[in-house]
Backbone as numpy.savetxt, mean C-alpha at the origin, in Angstrom:
# Nx Ny Nz CAx CAy CAz Cx Cy Cz
-20.66 62.87 -10.71 -20.31 61.56 -10.65 -18.71 61.51 -10.90
-18.19 60.56 -10.16 -16.67 60.40 -10.19 -16.34 59.38 -11.30
-15.28 59.67 -11.95 -14.70 58.70 -12.89 -13.36 58.10 -12.39
-13.29 56.82 -12.75 -11.96 56.16 -12.35 -11.02 56.33 -13.48
-9.78 56.67 -13.09 -8.72 56.70 -14.21 -8.21 55.35 -14.37
-8.37 54.71 -15.53 -7.98 53.44 -15.80 -6.56 53.07 -15.48
-5.70 54.06 -15.67 -4.34 53.98 -15.44 -3.99 53.83 -14.02
-4.85 54.19 -13.16 -4.48 54.13 -11.71 -5.05 52.88 -11.13
-5.74 51.94 -11.83 -5.94 50.74 -11.30 -4.75 49.69 -11.43
-4.46 48.86 -10.48 -3.47 47.92 -10.52 -3.97 46.56 -10.69
-3.69 45.89 -11.70 -4.25 44.55 -11.88 -3.06 43.49 -11.38
-3.68 42.47 -10.99 -2.82 41.27 -10.50 -1.99 40.82 -11.73
-0.69 40.81 -11.56 0.05 40.21 -12.81 -0.15 38.94 -13.30
-0.54 38.00 -12.10 -0.82 36.59 -12.44 -2.29 36.40 -12.75
-2.66 35.63 -13.78 -4.11 35.30 -14.17 -4.62 34.53 -13.05
-5.97 34.42 -12.94 -6.66 33.61 -11.94 -6.22 32.10 -12.13
-6.23 31.72 -13.41 -5.99 30.29 -13.72 -4.72 29.86 -13.21
-3.53 30.75 -13.30 -2.36 30.38 -12.81 -2.19 30.22 -11.30
-2.87 31.08 -10.51 -2.94 31.08 -9.14 -3.62 29.73 -8.66
-4.55 29.33 -9.39 -5.32 28.06 -8.92 -4.51 26.91 -9.14
-3.53 26.90 -10.07 -2.64 25.77 -10.31 -1.81 25.57 -9.05
-1.39 26.64 -8.42 -0.56 26.41 -7.33 -1.19 25.84 -6.01
-2.48 26.01 -5.94 -3.24 25.66 -4.79 -3.52 24.06 -4.83
-3.82 23.52 -5.96 -4.36 22.09 -5.98 -3.44 21.11 -5.38
-2.01 21.22 -5.58 -1.13 20.16 -5.02 -1.26 20.28 -3.44
-1.38 21.43 -2.80 -1.58 21.58 -1.37 -2.92 21.15 -0.87
-3.98 21.20 -1.76 -5.31 20.67 -1.37 -5.28 19.31 -1.42
-4.57 18.69 -2.39 -4.62 17.24 -2.46 -3.67 16.54 -1.39
-2.60 17.28 -1.11 -1.81 16.82 0.09 -2.44 16.80 1.27
-3.30 17.82 1.57 -4.14 18.08 2.81 -5.19 16.85 2.78
-5.66 16.62 1.76 -6.80 15.58 1.73 -6.26 14.26 1.91
-5.02 13.93 1.31 -4.34 12.64 1.61 -3.84 12.42 3.12
-3.30 13.53 3.55 -3.04 13.43 5.04 -4.19 13.33 5.89
-5.41 13.95 5.57 -6.53 13.84 6.41 -7.07 12.50 6.36
-7.01 11.80 5.07 -7.56 10.34 5.00 -6.64 9.42 5.78
-5.31 9.80 5.72 -4.33 8.82 6.47 -4.51 8.95 7.91
-4.77 10.18 8.35 -4.88 10.43 9.84 -6.32 9.67 10.25
-7.32 9.81 9.46 -8.59 9.34 9.81 -8.65 7.82 9.77
-8.05 7.23 8.68 -8.21 5.75 8.29 -6.92 4.95 8.43
-5.87 5.74 8.99 -4.57 5.07 9.00 -4.43 3.77 9.76
-5.16 3.60 10.98 -5.04 2.30 11.61 -5.67 1.23 10.82
-6.93 1.54 10.16 -7.58 0.39 9.29 -6.59 0.14 8.09
-6.05 1.04 7.51 -5.17 0.72 6.37 -4.03 -0.11 6.74
-3.39 0.15 7.89 -2.21 -0.75 8.33 -2.87 -2.12 8.77
-4.05 -2.13 9.35 -4.58 -3.38 9.61 -4.89 -4.38 8.33
-5.34 -3.69 7.35 -5.67 -4.47 6.09 -4.33 -4.86 5.53
-3.24 -4.11 5.59 -1.95 -4.38 5.00 -1.42 -5.68 5.82
-1.46 -5.55 7.14 -0.92 -6.73 7.91 -1.66 -8.11 7.58
-3.07 -7.85 7.58 -3.78 -9.03 7.22 -3.67 -9.56 5.86
-3.50 -8.73 4.79 -3.17 -9.16 3.50 -1.78 -9.75 3.39
-0.89 -9.24 4.17 0.48 -9.85 3.99 0.39 -11.30 4.75
-0.24 -11.42 5.83 -0.25 -12.56 6.55 -1.14 -13.76 5.68
-2.20 -13.36 5.04 -2.76 -14.17 4.15 -1.94 -14.69 3.09
-1.22 -13.68 2.42 -0.35 -13.90 1.38 0.87 -14.95 1.70
1.37 -14.65 2.85 2.44 -15.58 3.27 1.94 -16.98 3.63
0.79 -17.17 4.20 0.20 -18.43 4.42 -0.18 -19.04 3.17
-0.83 -18.42 2.36 -1.19 -19.02 1.11 -0.02 -19.55 0.22
1.01 -18.49 0.10 2.19 -18.75 -0.66 3.03 -20.06 -0.21
3.13 -20.08 1.25 3.87 -21.26 1.83 3.17 -22.53 1.53
1.88 -22.52 1.85 1.06 -23.67 1.55 1.16 -24.20 0.08
1.10 -23.22 -0.73 1.02 -23.51 -2.23 2.49 -24.11 -2.66
3.43 -23.43 -2.12 4.91 -23.79 -2.50 5.40 -25.12 -1.86
5.23 -25.14 -0.50 5.80 -26.37 0.20 4.89 -27.43 0.41
3.49 -27.31 0.43 2.49 -28.43 0.61 2.12 -28.95 -0.71
1.67 -28.07 -1.50 1.19 -28.42 -2.92 2.36 -28.71 -3.93
3.40 -28.11 -3.70 4.67 -28.26 -4.52 4.63 -27.51 -5.74
3.75 -26.46 -5.92 3.75 -25.68 -7.00 4.88 -24.60 -7.07
5.13 -24.04 -8.16 6.23 -22.93 -8.32 5.50 -21.51 -7.62
6.46 -20.78 -7.01 6.01 -19.62 -6.28 5.20 -18.69 -7.17
5.74 -18.35 -8.50 4.70 -17.49 -9.40 3.38 -17.97 -9.45
3.11 -19.30 -9.53 1.87 -19.91 -9.83 1.00 -19.69 -8.66
1.49 -19.48 -7.37 0.74 -19.25 -6.29 -0.10 -18.07 -6.13
0.23 -17.16 -6.99 -0.59 -15.86 -7.07 -1.97 -16.03 -7.47
-2.17 -17.14 -8.20 -3.59 -17.62 -8.63 -4.59 -17.90 -7.49
-3.88 -18.14 -6.28 -4.69 -18.52 -5.08 -5.21 -17.36 -4.30
-4.52 -16.27 -4.70 -4.96 -14.99 -4.04 -6.30 -14.57 -4.17
-6.85 -13.96 -3.04 -8.23 -13.36 -3.20 -8.23 -12.03 -3.96
-9.34 -11.63 -4.39 -9.41 -10.33 -5.12 -9.07 -9.35 -4.32
-8.19 -8.31 -4.75 -7.79 -7.18 -3.96 -6.42 -7.23 -3.40
-5.64 -8.54 -3.56 -4.39 -8.75 -2.97 -3.25 -8.45 -4.14
-3.57 -7.75 -5.07 -2.71 -7.40 -6.24 -1.42 -6.74 -5.80
-1.41 -5.94 -4.67 -0.14 -5.23 -4.31 0.75 -6.20 -3.40
0.39 -7.38 -3.01 1.14 -8.24 -2.14 2.10 -8.94 -2.95
3.41 -8.90 -2.46 4.48 -9.32 -3.36 5.12 -10.58 -2.49
5.47 -11.68 -3.23 5.88 -12.92 -2.45 7.44 -13.10 -2.83
8.15 -13.60 -1.90 9.49 -14.05 -2.03 9.71 -15.28 -1.12
10.69 -16.14 -1.59 10.96 -17.30 -0.73 12.33 -17.45 -0.34
12.52 -18.15 0.77 13.83 -18.54 1.28 13.78 -20.23 1.18
14.53 -20.70 0.18 14.45 -22.22 -0.07 15.20 -22.86 1.17
16.32 -22.25 1.72 16.98 -22.95 2.75 16.16 -23.06 4.04
15.32 -22.02 4.32 14.50 -22.14 5.52 13.19 -22.64 5.33
12.80 -22.81 3.94 11.35 -23.40 3.60 10.39 -22.40 4.08
10.64 -21.08 3.71 9.69 -20.00 4.12 9.38 -19.12 3.01
8.14 -18.47 3.12 7.69 -17.57 2.12 7.40 -16.24 2.87
7.86 -15.12 2.30 7.60 -13.81 2.96 6.72 -12.98 1.94
5.67 -12.44 2.45 4.81 -11.64 1.74 4.83 -10.29 2.15
4.90 -9.35 1.24 5.20 -7.85 1.65 4.00 -7.04 0.98
3.47 -6.23 1.79 2.60 -5.21 1.33 3.43 -3.84 1.33
3.81 -3.34 0.18 4.70 -2.33 0.05 4.56 -1.20 1.12
5.57 -0.78 1.69 5.76 0.28 2.76 5.03 0.07 3.95
4.17 -0.85 4.03 3.31 -0.96 5.17 3.46 -2.22 6.06
3.64 -3.35 5.48 3.71 -4.61 6.37 4.38 -5.73 5.52
4.90 -6.62 6.28 5.57 -7.80 5.92 5.29 -8.96 6.77
5.17 -10.30 6.27 4.78 -11.45 7.13 5.51 -12.61 6.45
5.95 -13.48 7.39 6.66 -14.62 6.96 5.99 -15.96 7.44
5.79 -16.90 6.57 5.39 -18.21 6.94 6.41 -19.29 6.61
6.54 -20.14 7.63 7.73 -21.21 7.52 7.06 -22.57 7.61
7.52 -23.37 6.60 7.04 -24.83 6.61 7.70 -25.72 7.74
6.90 -26.27 8.53 7.42 -27.12 9.64 6.74 -28.45 9.51
7.72 -29.56 9.40 7.09 -30.85 9.22 6.25 -31.16 10.44
5.01 -31.65 10.08 4.03 -32.08 11.01 3.14 -30.94 11.40
3.49 -29.67 11.17 2.63 -28.50 11.56 2.21 -27.82 10.36
2.87 -27.99 9.13 2.48 -27.26 8.03 3.14 -25.94 7.96
2.32 -24.96 7.45 2.99 -23.41 7.35 2.56 -22.74 8.46
3.60 -22.23 9.19 3.26 -21.50 10.36 3.66 -20.09 10.28
2.83 -19.06 10.73 3.22 -17.73 10.63 4.15 -17.37 11.70
5.09 -16.45 11.40 5.94 -15.95 12.43 5.12 -14.97 13.28
5.63 -14.75 14.55 4.95 -13.71 15.47 4.99 -12.37 14.67
4.00 -11.52 14.94 3.80 -10.12 14.41 5.17 -9.26 14.76
5.63 -9.42 15.91 6.90 -8.56 16.34 8.15 -8.86 15.60
8.22 -9.96 14.85 9.53 -10.53 14.31 9.77 -9.69 13.01
């Protein structure tokens, strides 16, 4: 029977736990990239829709109902927490932004109400 000399065995200097810590950021990054590639069009569509609804709601609240802009967030639907509103008093318009993904502006026009700007603008 052969015996193994323990001094001839080479052990990995890094423990298994430490090697696993290096892999999880790459696995997480790959998972996020996969979801973005798979659902990217839908996510951008939801962002555009949320920004458009936010701009329309904010403009109507501000320039038709006459309420202050911060109060207009009460009219948002559930799930629109990321939409940010800003106004241009000179143009009588409200811009809604979904961070990093979409922006939409609605302008008050006498006789027409609040009108969304075209998507390409």
